[in-house]
mmCIF file of C-alpha atoms in Angstrom:
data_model
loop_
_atom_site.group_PDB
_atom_site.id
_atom_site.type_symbol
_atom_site.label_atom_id
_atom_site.label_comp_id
_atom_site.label_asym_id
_atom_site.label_seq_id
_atom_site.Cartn_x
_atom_site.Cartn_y
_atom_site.Cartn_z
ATOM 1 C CA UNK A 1 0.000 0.000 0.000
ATOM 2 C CA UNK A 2 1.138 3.567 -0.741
ATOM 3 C CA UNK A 3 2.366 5.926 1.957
ATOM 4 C CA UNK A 4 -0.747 8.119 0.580
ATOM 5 C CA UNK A 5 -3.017 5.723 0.846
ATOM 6 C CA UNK A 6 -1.933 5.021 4.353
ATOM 7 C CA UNK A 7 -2.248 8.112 5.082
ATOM 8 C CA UNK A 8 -5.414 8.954 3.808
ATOM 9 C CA UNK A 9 -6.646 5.443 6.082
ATOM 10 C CA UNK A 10 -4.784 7.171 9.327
ATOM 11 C CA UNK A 11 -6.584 10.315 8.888
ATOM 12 C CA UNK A 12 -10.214 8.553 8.378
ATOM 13 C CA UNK A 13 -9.854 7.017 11.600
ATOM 14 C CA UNK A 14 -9.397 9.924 13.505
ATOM 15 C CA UNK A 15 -11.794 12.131 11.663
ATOM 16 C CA UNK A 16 -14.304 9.430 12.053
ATOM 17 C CA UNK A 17 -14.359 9.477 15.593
ATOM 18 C CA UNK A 18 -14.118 13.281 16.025
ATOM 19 C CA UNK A 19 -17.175 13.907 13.363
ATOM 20 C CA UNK A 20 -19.098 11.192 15.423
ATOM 21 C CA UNK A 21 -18.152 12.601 18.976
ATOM 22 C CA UNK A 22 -18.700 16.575 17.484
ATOM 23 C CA UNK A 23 -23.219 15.166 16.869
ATOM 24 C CA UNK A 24 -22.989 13.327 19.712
ATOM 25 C CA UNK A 25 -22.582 16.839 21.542
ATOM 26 C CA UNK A 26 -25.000 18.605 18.823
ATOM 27 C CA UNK A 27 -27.625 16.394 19.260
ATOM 28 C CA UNK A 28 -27.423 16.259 23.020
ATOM 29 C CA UNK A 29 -27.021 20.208 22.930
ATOM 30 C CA UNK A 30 -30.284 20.335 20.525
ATOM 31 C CA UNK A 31 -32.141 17.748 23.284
ATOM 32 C CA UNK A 32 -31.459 20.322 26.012
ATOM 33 C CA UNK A 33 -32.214 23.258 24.246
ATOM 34 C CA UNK A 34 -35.799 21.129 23.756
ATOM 35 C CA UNK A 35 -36.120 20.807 27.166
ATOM 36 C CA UNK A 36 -35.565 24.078 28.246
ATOM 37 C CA UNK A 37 -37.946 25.604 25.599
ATOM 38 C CA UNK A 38 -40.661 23.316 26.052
ATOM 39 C CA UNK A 39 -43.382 22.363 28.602
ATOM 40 C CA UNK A 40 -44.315 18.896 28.863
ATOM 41 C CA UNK A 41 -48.469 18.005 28.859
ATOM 42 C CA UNK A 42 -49.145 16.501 32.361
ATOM 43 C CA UNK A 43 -53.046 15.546 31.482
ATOM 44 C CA UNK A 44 -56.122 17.448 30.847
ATOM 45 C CA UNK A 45 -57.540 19.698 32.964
ATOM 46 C CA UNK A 46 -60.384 17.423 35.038
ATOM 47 C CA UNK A 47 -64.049 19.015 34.525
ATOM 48 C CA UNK A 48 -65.029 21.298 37.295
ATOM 49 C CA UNK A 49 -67.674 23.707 37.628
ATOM 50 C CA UNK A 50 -67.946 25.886 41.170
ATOM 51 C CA UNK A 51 -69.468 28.904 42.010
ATOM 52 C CA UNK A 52 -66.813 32.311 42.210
ATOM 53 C CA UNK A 53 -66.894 35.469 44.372
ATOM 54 C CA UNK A 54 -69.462 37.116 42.107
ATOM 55 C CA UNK A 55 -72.418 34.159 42.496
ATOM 56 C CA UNK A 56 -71.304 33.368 38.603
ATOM 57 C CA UNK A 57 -71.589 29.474 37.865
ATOM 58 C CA UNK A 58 -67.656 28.876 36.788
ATOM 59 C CA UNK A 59 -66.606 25.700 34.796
ATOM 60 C CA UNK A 60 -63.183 24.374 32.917
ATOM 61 C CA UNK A 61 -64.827 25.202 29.622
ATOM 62 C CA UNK A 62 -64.830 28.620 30.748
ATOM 63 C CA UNK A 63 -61.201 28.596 30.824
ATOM 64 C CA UNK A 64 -60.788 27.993 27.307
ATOM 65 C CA UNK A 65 -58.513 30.168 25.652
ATOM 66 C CA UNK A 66 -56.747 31.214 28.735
ATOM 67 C CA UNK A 67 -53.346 30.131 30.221
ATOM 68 C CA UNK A 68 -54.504 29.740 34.190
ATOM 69 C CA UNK A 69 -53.622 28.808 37.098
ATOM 70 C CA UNK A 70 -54.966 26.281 39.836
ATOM 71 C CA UNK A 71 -54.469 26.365 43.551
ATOM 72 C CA UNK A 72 -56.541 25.095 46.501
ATOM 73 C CA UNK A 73 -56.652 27.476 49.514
ATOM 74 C CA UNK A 74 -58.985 28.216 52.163
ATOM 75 C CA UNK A 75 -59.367 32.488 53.416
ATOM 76 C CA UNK A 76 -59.246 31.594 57.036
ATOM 77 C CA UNK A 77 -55.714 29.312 56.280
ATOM 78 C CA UNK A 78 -53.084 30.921 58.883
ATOM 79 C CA UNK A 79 -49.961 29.414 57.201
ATOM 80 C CA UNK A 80 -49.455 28.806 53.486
ATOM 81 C CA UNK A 81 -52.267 30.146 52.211
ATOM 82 C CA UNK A 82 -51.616 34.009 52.878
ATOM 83 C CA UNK A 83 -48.024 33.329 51.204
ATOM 84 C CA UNK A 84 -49.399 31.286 48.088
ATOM 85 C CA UNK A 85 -51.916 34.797 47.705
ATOM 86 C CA UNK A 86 -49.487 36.905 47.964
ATOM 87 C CA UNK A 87 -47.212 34.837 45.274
ATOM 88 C CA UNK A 88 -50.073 34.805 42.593
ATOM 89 C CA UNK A 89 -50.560 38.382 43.258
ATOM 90 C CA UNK A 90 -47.162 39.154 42.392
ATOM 91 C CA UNK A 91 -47.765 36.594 39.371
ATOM 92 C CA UNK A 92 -51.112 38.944 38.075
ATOM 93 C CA UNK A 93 -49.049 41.915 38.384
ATOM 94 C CA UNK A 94 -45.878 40.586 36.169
ATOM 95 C CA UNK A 95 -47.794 38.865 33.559
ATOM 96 C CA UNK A 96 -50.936 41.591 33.618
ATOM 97 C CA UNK A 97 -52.686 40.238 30.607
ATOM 98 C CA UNK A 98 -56.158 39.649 29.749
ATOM 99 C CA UNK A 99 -55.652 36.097 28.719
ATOM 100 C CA UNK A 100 -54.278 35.173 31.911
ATOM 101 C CA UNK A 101 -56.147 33.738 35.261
ATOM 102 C CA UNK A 102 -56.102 32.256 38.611
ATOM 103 C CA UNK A 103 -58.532 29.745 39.957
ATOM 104 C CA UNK A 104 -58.033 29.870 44.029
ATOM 105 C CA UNK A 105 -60.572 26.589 45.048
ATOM 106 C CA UNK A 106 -61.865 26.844 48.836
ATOM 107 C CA UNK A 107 -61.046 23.639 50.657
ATOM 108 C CA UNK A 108 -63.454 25.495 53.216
ATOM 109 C CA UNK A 109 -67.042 25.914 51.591
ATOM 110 C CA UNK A 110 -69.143 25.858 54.383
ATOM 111 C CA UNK A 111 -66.766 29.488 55.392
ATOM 112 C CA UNK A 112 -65.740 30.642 52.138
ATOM 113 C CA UNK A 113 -69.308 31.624 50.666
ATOM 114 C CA UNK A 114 -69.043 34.131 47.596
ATOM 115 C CA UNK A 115 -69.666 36.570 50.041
ATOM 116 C CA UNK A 116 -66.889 35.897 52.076
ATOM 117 C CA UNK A 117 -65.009 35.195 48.788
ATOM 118 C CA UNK A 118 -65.372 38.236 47.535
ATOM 119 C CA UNK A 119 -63.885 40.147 51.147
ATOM 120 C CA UNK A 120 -60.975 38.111 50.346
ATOM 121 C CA UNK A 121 -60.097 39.028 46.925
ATOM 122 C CA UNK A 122 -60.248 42.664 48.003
ATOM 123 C CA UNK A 123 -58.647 42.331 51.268
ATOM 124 C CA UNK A 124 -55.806 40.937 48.938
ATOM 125 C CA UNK A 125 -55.810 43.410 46.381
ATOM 126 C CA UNK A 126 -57.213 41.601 43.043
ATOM 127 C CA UNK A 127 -57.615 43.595 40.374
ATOM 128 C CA UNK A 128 -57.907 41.032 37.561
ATOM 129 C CA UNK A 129 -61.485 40.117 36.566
ATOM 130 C CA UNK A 130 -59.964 36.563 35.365
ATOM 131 C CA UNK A 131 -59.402 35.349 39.080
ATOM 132 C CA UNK A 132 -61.635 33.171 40.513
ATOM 133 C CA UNK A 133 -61.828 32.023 44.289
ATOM 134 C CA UNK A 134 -64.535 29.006 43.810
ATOM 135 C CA UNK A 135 -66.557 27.660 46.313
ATOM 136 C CA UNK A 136 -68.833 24.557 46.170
ATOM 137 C CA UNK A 137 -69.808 20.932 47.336
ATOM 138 C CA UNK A 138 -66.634 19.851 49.417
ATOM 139 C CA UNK A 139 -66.841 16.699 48.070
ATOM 140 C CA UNK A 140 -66.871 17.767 44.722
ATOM 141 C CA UNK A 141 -63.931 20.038 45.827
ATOM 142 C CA UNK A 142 -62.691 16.454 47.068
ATOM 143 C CA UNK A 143 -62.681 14.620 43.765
ATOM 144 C CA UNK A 144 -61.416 17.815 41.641
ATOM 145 C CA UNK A 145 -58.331 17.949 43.867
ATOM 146 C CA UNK A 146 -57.651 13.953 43.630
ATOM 147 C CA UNK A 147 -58.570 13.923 40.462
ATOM 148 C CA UNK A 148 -55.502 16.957 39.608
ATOM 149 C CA UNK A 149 -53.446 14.713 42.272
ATOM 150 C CA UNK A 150 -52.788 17.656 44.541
ATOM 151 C CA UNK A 151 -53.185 17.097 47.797
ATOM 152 C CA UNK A 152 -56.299 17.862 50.154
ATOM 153 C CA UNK A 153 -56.813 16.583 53.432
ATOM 154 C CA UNK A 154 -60.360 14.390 54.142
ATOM 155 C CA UNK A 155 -63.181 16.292 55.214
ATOM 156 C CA UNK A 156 -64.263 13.251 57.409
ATOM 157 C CA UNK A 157 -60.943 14.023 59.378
ATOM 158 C CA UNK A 158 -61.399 16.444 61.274
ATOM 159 C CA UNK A 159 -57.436 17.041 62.377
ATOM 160 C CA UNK A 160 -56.820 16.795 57.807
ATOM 161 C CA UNK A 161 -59.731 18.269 56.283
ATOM 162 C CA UNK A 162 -58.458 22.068 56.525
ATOM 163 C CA UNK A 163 -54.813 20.277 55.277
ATOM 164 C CA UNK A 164 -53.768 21.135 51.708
ATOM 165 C CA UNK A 165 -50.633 20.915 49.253
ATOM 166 C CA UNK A 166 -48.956 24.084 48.462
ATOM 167 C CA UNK A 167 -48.243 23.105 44.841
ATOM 168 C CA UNK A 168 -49.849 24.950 41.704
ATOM 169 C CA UNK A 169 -51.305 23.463 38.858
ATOM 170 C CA UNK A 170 -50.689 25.401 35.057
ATOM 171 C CA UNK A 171 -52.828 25.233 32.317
ATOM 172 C CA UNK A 172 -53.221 26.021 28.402
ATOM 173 C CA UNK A 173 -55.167 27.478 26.345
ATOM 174 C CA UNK A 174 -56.401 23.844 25.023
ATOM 175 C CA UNK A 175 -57.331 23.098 28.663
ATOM 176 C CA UNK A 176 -54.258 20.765 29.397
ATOM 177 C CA UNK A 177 -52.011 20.705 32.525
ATOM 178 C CA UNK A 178 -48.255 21.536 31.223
ATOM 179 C CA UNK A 179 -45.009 22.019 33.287
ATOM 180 C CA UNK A 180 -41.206 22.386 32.996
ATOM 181 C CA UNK A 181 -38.418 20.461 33.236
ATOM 182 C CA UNK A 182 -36.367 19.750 36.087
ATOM 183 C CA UNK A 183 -32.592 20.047 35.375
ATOM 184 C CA UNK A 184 -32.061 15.920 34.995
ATOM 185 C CA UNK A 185 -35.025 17.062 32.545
ATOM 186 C CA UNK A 186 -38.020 15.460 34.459
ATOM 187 C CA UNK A 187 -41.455 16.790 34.239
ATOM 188 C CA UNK A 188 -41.516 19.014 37.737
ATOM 189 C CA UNK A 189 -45.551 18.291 37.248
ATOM 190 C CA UNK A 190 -46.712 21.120 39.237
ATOM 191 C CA UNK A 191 -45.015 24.604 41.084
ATOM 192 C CA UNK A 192 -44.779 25.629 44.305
ATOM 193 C CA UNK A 193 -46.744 28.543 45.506
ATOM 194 C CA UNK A 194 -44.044 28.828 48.749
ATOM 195 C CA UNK A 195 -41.558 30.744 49.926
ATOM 196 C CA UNK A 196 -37.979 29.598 50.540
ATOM 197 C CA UNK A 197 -35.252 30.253 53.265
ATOM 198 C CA UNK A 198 -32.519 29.130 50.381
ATOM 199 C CA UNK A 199 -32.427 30.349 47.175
ATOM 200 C CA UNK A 200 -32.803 26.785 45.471
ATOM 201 C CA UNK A 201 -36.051 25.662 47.069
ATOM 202 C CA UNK A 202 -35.269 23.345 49.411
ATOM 203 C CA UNK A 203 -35.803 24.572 52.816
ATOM 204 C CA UNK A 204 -39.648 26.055 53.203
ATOM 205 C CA UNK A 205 -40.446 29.320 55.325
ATOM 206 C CA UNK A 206 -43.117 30.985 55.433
ATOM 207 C CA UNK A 207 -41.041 34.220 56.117
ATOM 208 C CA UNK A 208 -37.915 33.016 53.461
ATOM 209 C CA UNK A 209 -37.345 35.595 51.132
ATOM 210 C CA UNK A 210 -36.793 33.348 47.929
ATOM 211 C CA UNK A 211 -39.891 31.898 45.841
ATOM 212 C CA UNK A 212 -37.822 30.359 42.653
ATOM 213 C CA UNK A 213 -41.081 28.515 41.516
ATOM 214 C CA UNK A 214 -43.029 32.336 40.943
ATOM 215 C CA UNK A 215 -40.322 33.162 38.615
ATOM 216 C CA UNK A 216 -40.384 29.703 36.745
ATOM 217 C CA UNK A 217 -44.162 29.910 36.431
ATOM 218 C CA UNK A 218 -44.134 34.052 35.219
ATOM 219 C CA UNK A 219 -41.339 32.547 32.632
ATOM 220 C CA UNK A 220 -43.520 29.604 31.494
ATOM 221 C CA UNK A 221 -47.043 31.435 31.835
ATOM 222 C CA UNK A 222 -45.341 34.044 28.900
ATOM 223 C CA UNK A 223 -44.096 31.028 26.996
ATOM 224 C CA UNK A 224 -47.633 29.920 26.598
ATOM 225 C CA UNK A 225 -49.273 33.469 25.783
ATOM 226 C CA UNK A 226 -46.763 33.685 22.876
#
């Protein structure tokens, strides 16, 4: 065999290797750059239909069209609740558009009447017309949380029933539950409407100063009004 030739063989095998090793990064660089752009489809939004702060008959179909999103609460909560109101208020004022809303679900019906309702969402300062606080049949308010998988205590408990997750729900404009990705890009499934002693979200407070989840949710609710 000729020197050229042998050359030609050496350089293939390197180059080879390099060209294969050079997409092996591209393709992985293209799979994160997927993950960070998109929002995975948890399930579809299960049916609801409740009754707001206004007396208005409010139902997932009425939804339609708008990126929203879910959290159970209750007005008379003295923990969580008062921080998870004050997070989606500083959500409404970021994203301040029309096609955006909150639905706040009362774990508390017999209290939280529309009346009552209504007291809260000023007492808290809404201003959009788009948020919701629903009240209803608890056990209706039972299966809508189970059937979301977010956590509500049993009403027949007496020491759960006023117990709730602090995790939010986000929905589309088709009516489907979407989330992020986590950094080992794994669907987070829902946000968290606490606040945080650490910057990274690990150690809750109700007093901690850091909230990473409100600015993940402001970045994906504007993703989805695009």
């Amino acid at each position: 065999m000729s020197r050229s030739k042998k050359g030609n063989n050496t350089r293939s095998r390197v180059i080879i290797p390099v060209v294969i090793i050079a997409l092996l990064f591209l393709g992985i660089g293209i799979g994160m750059g997927y993950f960070k752009k998109n929002l995975y489809t948890v399930m579809k939004v299960p049916d609801f239909e409740l009754t707001d702060q206004n007396n208005k008959k409010i139902t997932n179909k009425d939804m339609l069209g708008k990126v929203y999103l879910v959290e159970f609460f209750f007005s008379r909560c003295p923990t969580i609740c008062p921080v998870m109101n004050t997070n989606m208020r500083a959500i409404e004022n970021r994203i301040n558009n029309p096609d955006f809303g909150i639905i706040s679900i009362s774990i508390d019906p017999e209290n939280d009447t529309p009346e009552l309702l209504k007291e809260h969402a000023r007492k808290i300062g809404v201003k959009s017309p788009n948020w919701h606080f629903l009240t209803g049949n608890r056990d209706d308010i039972g299966k809508i949380a189970d059937q979301f998988n977010i956590y509500v205590g049993d009403k027949e408990d007496e020491s759960e029933s006023l117990n709730h997750s602090g995790m939010i729900a986000l929905v589309d404009q088709e009516g489907n539950v979407r989330c992020r990705y986590n950094q080992d890009n794994i669907p987070v499934l829902y946000y968290s409407g606490l606040n945080y002693e650490d910057a990274k979200g690990k150690i809750p407070k109700l007093t901690g100063k850091y909230h990473p989840d409100r600015e993940l949710l402001i970045e994906d609710i504007k993703k989805l009004l695009k």
